[in-house]
Amino acid sequence: MPSTTPPNGEQPSQRDLSLQDGQQVDEETQKEFVGLIEQLHHGQLSEEEQVRLGDLIVSAPTPEPQNQSVAMMRQVSYQGPLPPPEQLNAYDEETRRLIVNMAVDEQHHTHDMRSKGLEGAIKKDERGQRYGLAVAIVGLVAATVIAPFSSVAAGVIGTLDLVGMVAIFVAPRILEKQRTGSQPPEDDA
């Protein structure tokens, strides 16, 4: 009968069958079990051999339950520049003062950066409005100057000027309103 090699590379007849607690299975039963397993690998088990293999598996003594251990882990986290009071109080007074000063400096820096970002955004909007006004005035002046010579050209220039201003200033607010489903921010000016 041809033999198959299990994944670990050992021949089935070379392995000792033992239970988890170290009890050995007698040699005759072991040989019979290995032979039936080998036939099972080849699909050559008869009905009687299948029943016998099942009996061997069921009649094998059950191992004693293994000891189990349970481990618990506690994780504590905090958010922000300051540690929790219990941990902060573990330091000496000078170290506590340094930690609190670092937190204050970090908060001040964060506020400054947000303020500068807001000021930059406001200046950018104001600059865009000034340039837009200049372009609109230049377009209207050009339309006015060309009007005596060609009313069609003046109308096209004036129309493009007004459509451009609407596209630049009104359309983004309408799109923002549709996207967020809320009212556009109100201007105080």
mmCIF file of C-alpha atoms in Angstrom:
data_model
loop_
_atom_site.group_PDB
_atom_site.id
_atom_site.type_symbol
_atom_site.label_atom_id
_atom_site.label_comp_id
_atom_site.label_asym_id
_atom_site.label_seq_id
_atom_site.Cartn_x
_atom_site.Cartn_y
_atom_site.Cartn_z
ATOM 1 C CA MET A 1 0.000 0.000 0.000
ATOM 2 C CA PRO A 2 1.526 3.386 -0.997
ATOM 3 C CA SER A 3 2.245 5.766 1.812
ATOM 4 C CA THR A 4 1.500 9.477 1.941
ATOM 5 C CA THR A 5 3.673 11.993 3.653
ATOM 6 C CA PRO A 6 1.860 14.375 6.000
ATOM 7 C CA PRO A 7 2.630 18.119 5.891
ATOM 8 C CA ASN A 8 5.285 17.847 8.626
ATOM 9 C CA GLY A 9 7.299 15.378 6.485
ATOM 10 C CA GLU A 10 7.179 12.403 8.892
ATOM 11 C CA GLN A 11 5.776 9.030 7.923
ATOM 12 C CA PRO A 12 2.528 8.211 9.762
ATOM 13 C CA SER A 13 3.983 4.978 11.137
ATOM 14 C CA GLN A 14 6.939 6.849 12.630
ATOM 15 C CA ARG A 15 4.823 9.149 14.806
ATOM 16 C CA ASP A 16 3.739 8.217 18.299
ATOM 17 C CA LEU A 17 0.116 8.876 19.048
ATOM 18 C CA SER A 18 -0.187 10.425 22.461
ATOM 19 C CA LEU A 19 -2.711 12.512 24.276
ATOM 20 C CA GLN A 20 -2.096 16.075 25.366
ATOM 21 C CA ASP A 21 -1.334 15.059 28.933
ATOM 22 C CA GLY A 22 1.333 12.589 27.770
ATOM 23 C CA GLN A 23 -0.682 9.318 27.999
ATOM 24 C CA GLN A 24 0.398 6.861 25.311
ATOM 25 C CA VAL A 25 -1.978 4.819 23.155
ATOM 26 C CA ASP A 26 -1.020 1.107 23.021
ATOM 27 C CA GLU A 27 1.123 0.036 20.044
ATOM 28 C CA GLU A 28 -1.457 -2.228 18.381
ATOM 29 C CA THR A 29 -4.157 0.448 18.443
ATOM 30 C CA GLN A 30 -1.649 2.983 17.209
ATOM 31 C CA LYS A 31 -0.677 0.839 14.197
ATOM 32 C CA GLU A 32 -4.331 0.162 13.381
ATOM 33 C CA PHE A 33 -5.149 3.871 13.663
ATOM 34 C CA VAL A 34 -2.214 4.916 11.429
ATOM 35 C CA GLY A 35 -3.161 2.282 8.831
ATOM 36 C CA LEU A 36 -6.787 3.452 8.753
ATOM 37 C CA ILE A 37 -5.698 7.088 8.428
ATOM 38 C CA GLU A 38 -3.393 6.154 5.547
ATOM 39 C CA GLN A 39 -6.240 4.361 3.790
ATOM 40 C CA LEU A 40 -8.457 7.391 4.426
ATOM 41 C CA HIS A 41 -5.907 9.593 2.627
ATOM 42 C CA HIS A 42 -6.201 7.348 -0.424
ATOM 43 C CA GLY A 43 -9.981 7.038 -0.215
ATOM 44 C CA GLN A 44 -9.755 3.252 0.269
ATOM 45 C CA LEU A 45 -11.735 2.789 3.494
ATOM 46 C CA SER A 46 -14.538 0.250 3.432
ATOM 47 C CA GLU A 47 -17.664 0.798 5.489
ATOM 48 C CA GLU A 48 -16.421 -1.526 8.247
ATOM 49 C CA GLU A 49 -13.069 0.299 8.352
ATOM 50 C CA GLN A 50 -14.850 3.637 8.530
ATOM 51 C CA VAL A 51 -16.875 2.385 11.502
ATOM 52 C CA ARG A 52 -13.692 1.050 13.155
ATOM 53 C CA LEU A 53 -11.885 4.396 12.634
ATOM 54 C CA GLY A 54 -14.849 6.182 14.182
ATOM 55 C CA ASP A 55 -14.785 3.790 17.144
ATOM 56 C CA LEU A 56 -11.058 4.363 17.643
ATOM 57 C CA ILE A 57 -11.559 8.115 17.622
ATOM 58 C CA VAL A 58 -14.511 7.987 20.010
ATOM 59 C CA SER A 59 -12.917 5.450 22.379
ATOM 60 C CA ALA A 60 -9.655 7.359 22.701
ATOM 61 C CA PRO A 61 -9.269 8.584 26.262
ATOM 62 C CA THR A 62 -10.017 12.261 26.596
ATOM 63 C CA PRO A 63 -7.215 14.442 27.858
ATOM 64 C CA GLU A 64 -7.576 16.334 31.089
ATOM 65 C CA PRO A 65 -8.495 19.973 30.635
ATOM 66 C CA GLN A 66 -5.517 22.285 30.430
ATOM 67 C CA ASN A 67 -5.002 25.087 32.889
ATOM 68 C CA GLN A 68 -5.934 28.447 31.461
ATOM 69 C CA SER A 69 -4.875 31.850 32.532
ATOM 70 C CA VAL A 70 -6.723 35.092 32.110
ATOM 71 C CA ALA A 71 -4.871 38.341 31.649
ATOM 72 C CA MET A 72 -6.358 41.779 32.054
ATOM 73 C CA MET A 73 -4.905 44.959 30.742
ATOM 74 C CA ARG A 74 -5.891 48.448 31.779
ATOM 75 C CA GLN A 75 -5.203 51.288 29.421
ATOM 76 C CA VAL A 76 -5.575 54.867 30.488
ATOM 77 C CA SER A 77 -5.386 57.707 28.025
ATOM 78 C CA TYR A 78 -5.889 61.408 28.223
ATOM 79 C CA GLN A 79 -6.135 64.136 25.668
ATOM 80 C CA GLY A 80 -4.649 67.577 25.813
ATOM 81 C CA PRO A 81 -1.393 69.158 26.795
ATOM 82 C CA LEU A 82 -1.708 68.445 30.522
ATOM 83 C CA PRO A 83 -1.539 64.994 32.102
ATOM 84 C CA PRO A 84 -4.299 63.994 34.527
ATOM 85 C CA PRO A 85 -4.010 65.517 38.024
ATOM 86 C CA GLU A 86 -2.853 62.267 39.661
ATOM 87 C CA GLN A 87 0.050 61.972 37.250
ATOM 88 C CA LEU A 88 0.876 65.690 37.385
ATOM 89 C CA ASN A 89 0.980 65.626 41.195
ATOM 90 C CA ALA A 90 3.571 62.842 41.045
ATOM 91 C CA TYR A 91 6.138 65.392 39.803
ATOM 92 C CA ASP A 92 8.003 67.907 41.925
ATOM 93 C CA GLU A 93 6.805 71.529 41.998
ATOM 94 C CA GLU A 94 9.284 72.907 39.466
ATOM 95 C CA THR A 95 8.494 70.176 36.933
ATOM 96 C CA ARG A 96 4.752 70.762 37.393
ATOM 97 C CA ARG A 97 5.272 74.480 36.766
ATOM 98 C CA LEU A 98 7.263 73.722 33.575
ATOM 99 C CA ILE A 99 4.568 71.358 32.298
ATOM 100 C CA VAL A 100 1.791 73.888 32.935
ATOM 101 C CA ASN A 101 3.836 76.688 31.294
ATOM 102 C CA MET A 102 4.435 74.500 28.241
ATOM 103 C CA ALA A 103 0.670 73.862 27.987
ATOM 104 C CA VAL A 104 -0.069 77.588 28.269
ATOM 105 C CA ASP A 105 2.543 78.423 25.599
ATOM 106 C CA GLU A 106 1.142 75.749 23.285
ATOM 107 C CA GLN A 107 -2.400 77.077 23.701
ATOM 108 C CA HIS A 108 -1.205 80.638 23.029
ATOM 109 C CA HIS A 109 0.635 79.483 19.904
ATOM 110 C CA THR A 110 -2.463 77.624 18.643
ATOM 111 C CA HIS A 111 -4.629 80.717 19.114
ATOM 112 C CA ASP A 112 -2.052 82.901 17.326
ATOM 113 C CA MET A 113 -1.904 80.523 14.357
ATOM 114 C CA ARG A 114 -5.686 80.416 14.046
ATOM 115 C CA SER A 115 -5.868 84.193 14.292
ATOM 116 C CA LYS A 116 -3.192 84.665 11.600
ATOM 117 C CA GLY A 117 -4.970 82.176 9.336
ATOM 118 C CA LEU A 118 -8.258 84.020 9.737
ATOM 119 C CA GLU A 119 -6.590 87.391 9.093
ATOM 120 C CA GLY A 120 -4.951 85.978 5.939
ATOM 121 C CA ALA A 121 -8.271 84.634 4.643
ATOM 122 C CA ILE A 122 -9.949 88.003 5.263
ATOM 123 C CA LYS A 123 -7.138 89.881 3.465
ATOM 124 C CA LYS A 124 -7.350 87.467 0.538
ATOM 125 C CA ASP A 125 -11.114 88.053 0.245
ATOM 126 C CA GLU A 126 -10.666 91.839 0.446
ATOM 127 C CA ARG A 127 -7.922 91.761 -2.211
ATOM 128 C CA GLY A 128 -10.140 89.655 -4.505
ATOM 129 C CA GLN A 129 -13.002 92.094 -4.059
ATOM 130 C CA ARG A 130 -10.766 95.077 -4.905
ATOM 131 C CA TYR A 131 -9.407 93.376 -8.036
ATOM 132 C CA GLY A 132 -12.923 92.341 -9.048
ATOM 133 C CA LEU A 133 -14.151 95.920 -8.649
ATOM 134 C CA ALA A 134 -11.221 97.172 -10.741
ATOM 135 C CA VAL A 135 -11.962 94.654 -13.512
ATOM 136 C CA ALA A 136 -15.678 95.521 -13.433
ATOM 137 C CA ILE A 137 -14.963 99.256 -13.677
ATOM 138 C CA VAL A 138 -12.457 98.732 -16.515
ATOM 139 C CA GLY A 139 -15.023 96.592 -18.373
ATOM 140 C CA LEU A 140 -17.787 99.147 -17.948
ATOM 141 C CA VAL A 141 -15.486 102.028 -18.975
ATOM 142 C CA ALA A 142 -14.399 100.041 -22.043
ATOM 143 C CA ALA A 143 -18.041 99.369 -22.929
ATOM 144 C CA THR A 144 -18.835 103.076 -22.512
ATOM 145 C CA VAL A 145 -15.885 104.169 -24.683
ATOM 146 C CA ILE A 146 -16.739 101.658 -27.446
ATOM 147 C CA ALA A 147 -20.510 102.328 -27.348
ATOM 148 C CA PRO A 148 -20.455 105.338 -29.771
ATOM 149 C CA PHE A 149 -18.543 103.291 -32.367
ATOM 150 C CA SER A 150 -20.232 99.889 -31.984
ATOM 151 C CA SER A 151 -23.202 99.316 -29.765
ATOM 152 C CA VAL A 152 -23.026 95.532 -30.336
ATOM 153 C CA ALA A 153 -19.394 95.347 -29.132
ATOM 154 C CA ALA A 154 -20.209 97.559 -26.153
ATOM 155 C CA GLY A 155 -23.190 95.332 -25.301
ATOM 156 C CA VAL A 156 -21.040 92.189 -25.521
ATOM 157 C CA ILE A 157 -18.315 93.719 -23.333
ATOM 158 C CA GLY A 158 -20.853 94.979 -20.790
ATOM 159 C CA THR A 159 -22.672 91.635 -20.732
ATOM 160 C CA LEU A 160 -19.458 89.637 -20.314
ATOM 161 C CA ASP A 161 -18.404 92.025 -17.546
ATOM 162 C CA LEU A 162 -21.650 91.589 -15.617
ATOM 163 C CA VAL A 163 -21.825 87.803 -16.219
ATOM 164 C CA GLY A 164 -18.195 87.515 -15.063
ATOM 165 C CA MET A 165 -18.960 89.409 -11.859
ATOM 166 C CA VAL A 166 -21.998 87.231 -11.188
ATOM 167 C CA ALA A 167 -19.969 84.111 -11.876
ATOM 168 C CA ILE A 168 -17.160 85.203 -9.565
ATOM 169 C CA PHE A 169 -19.189 86.554 -6.648
ATOM 170 C CA VAL A 170 -22.687 85.089 -6.707
ATOM 171 C CA ALA A 171 -22.281 81.579 -8.176
ATOM 172 C CA PRO A 172 -19.870 80.270 -5.475
ATOM 173 C CA ARG A 173 -22.311 81.334 -2.757
ATOM 174 C CA ILE A 174 -25.211 79.611 -4.511
ATOM 175 C CA LEU A 175 -23.153 76.438 -4.977
ATOM 176 C CA GLU A 176 -22.053 76.528 -1.334
ATOM 177 C CA LYS A 177 -25.669 76.890 -0.251
ATOM 178 C CA GLN A 178 -26.716 73.889 -2.367
ATOM 179 C CA ARG A 179 -23.784 71.794 -1.160
ATOM 180 C CA THR A 180 -24.271 72.391 2.557
ATOM 181 C CA GLY A 181 -28.019 72.983 2.509
ATOM 182 C CA SER A 182 -27.573 76.075 4.660
ATOM 183 C CA GLN A 183 -27.681 79.809 4.149
ATOM 184 C CA PRO A 184 -24.491 81.501 2.912
ATOM 185 C CA PRO A 185 -22.635 83.499 5.550
ATOM 186 C CA GLU A 186 -24.011 86.983 5.924
ATOM 187 C CA ASP A 187 -21.749 89.945 5.262
ATOM 188 C CA ASP A 188 -21.697 92.751 7.821
ATOM 189 C CA ALA A 189 -20.532 95.293 5.224
#
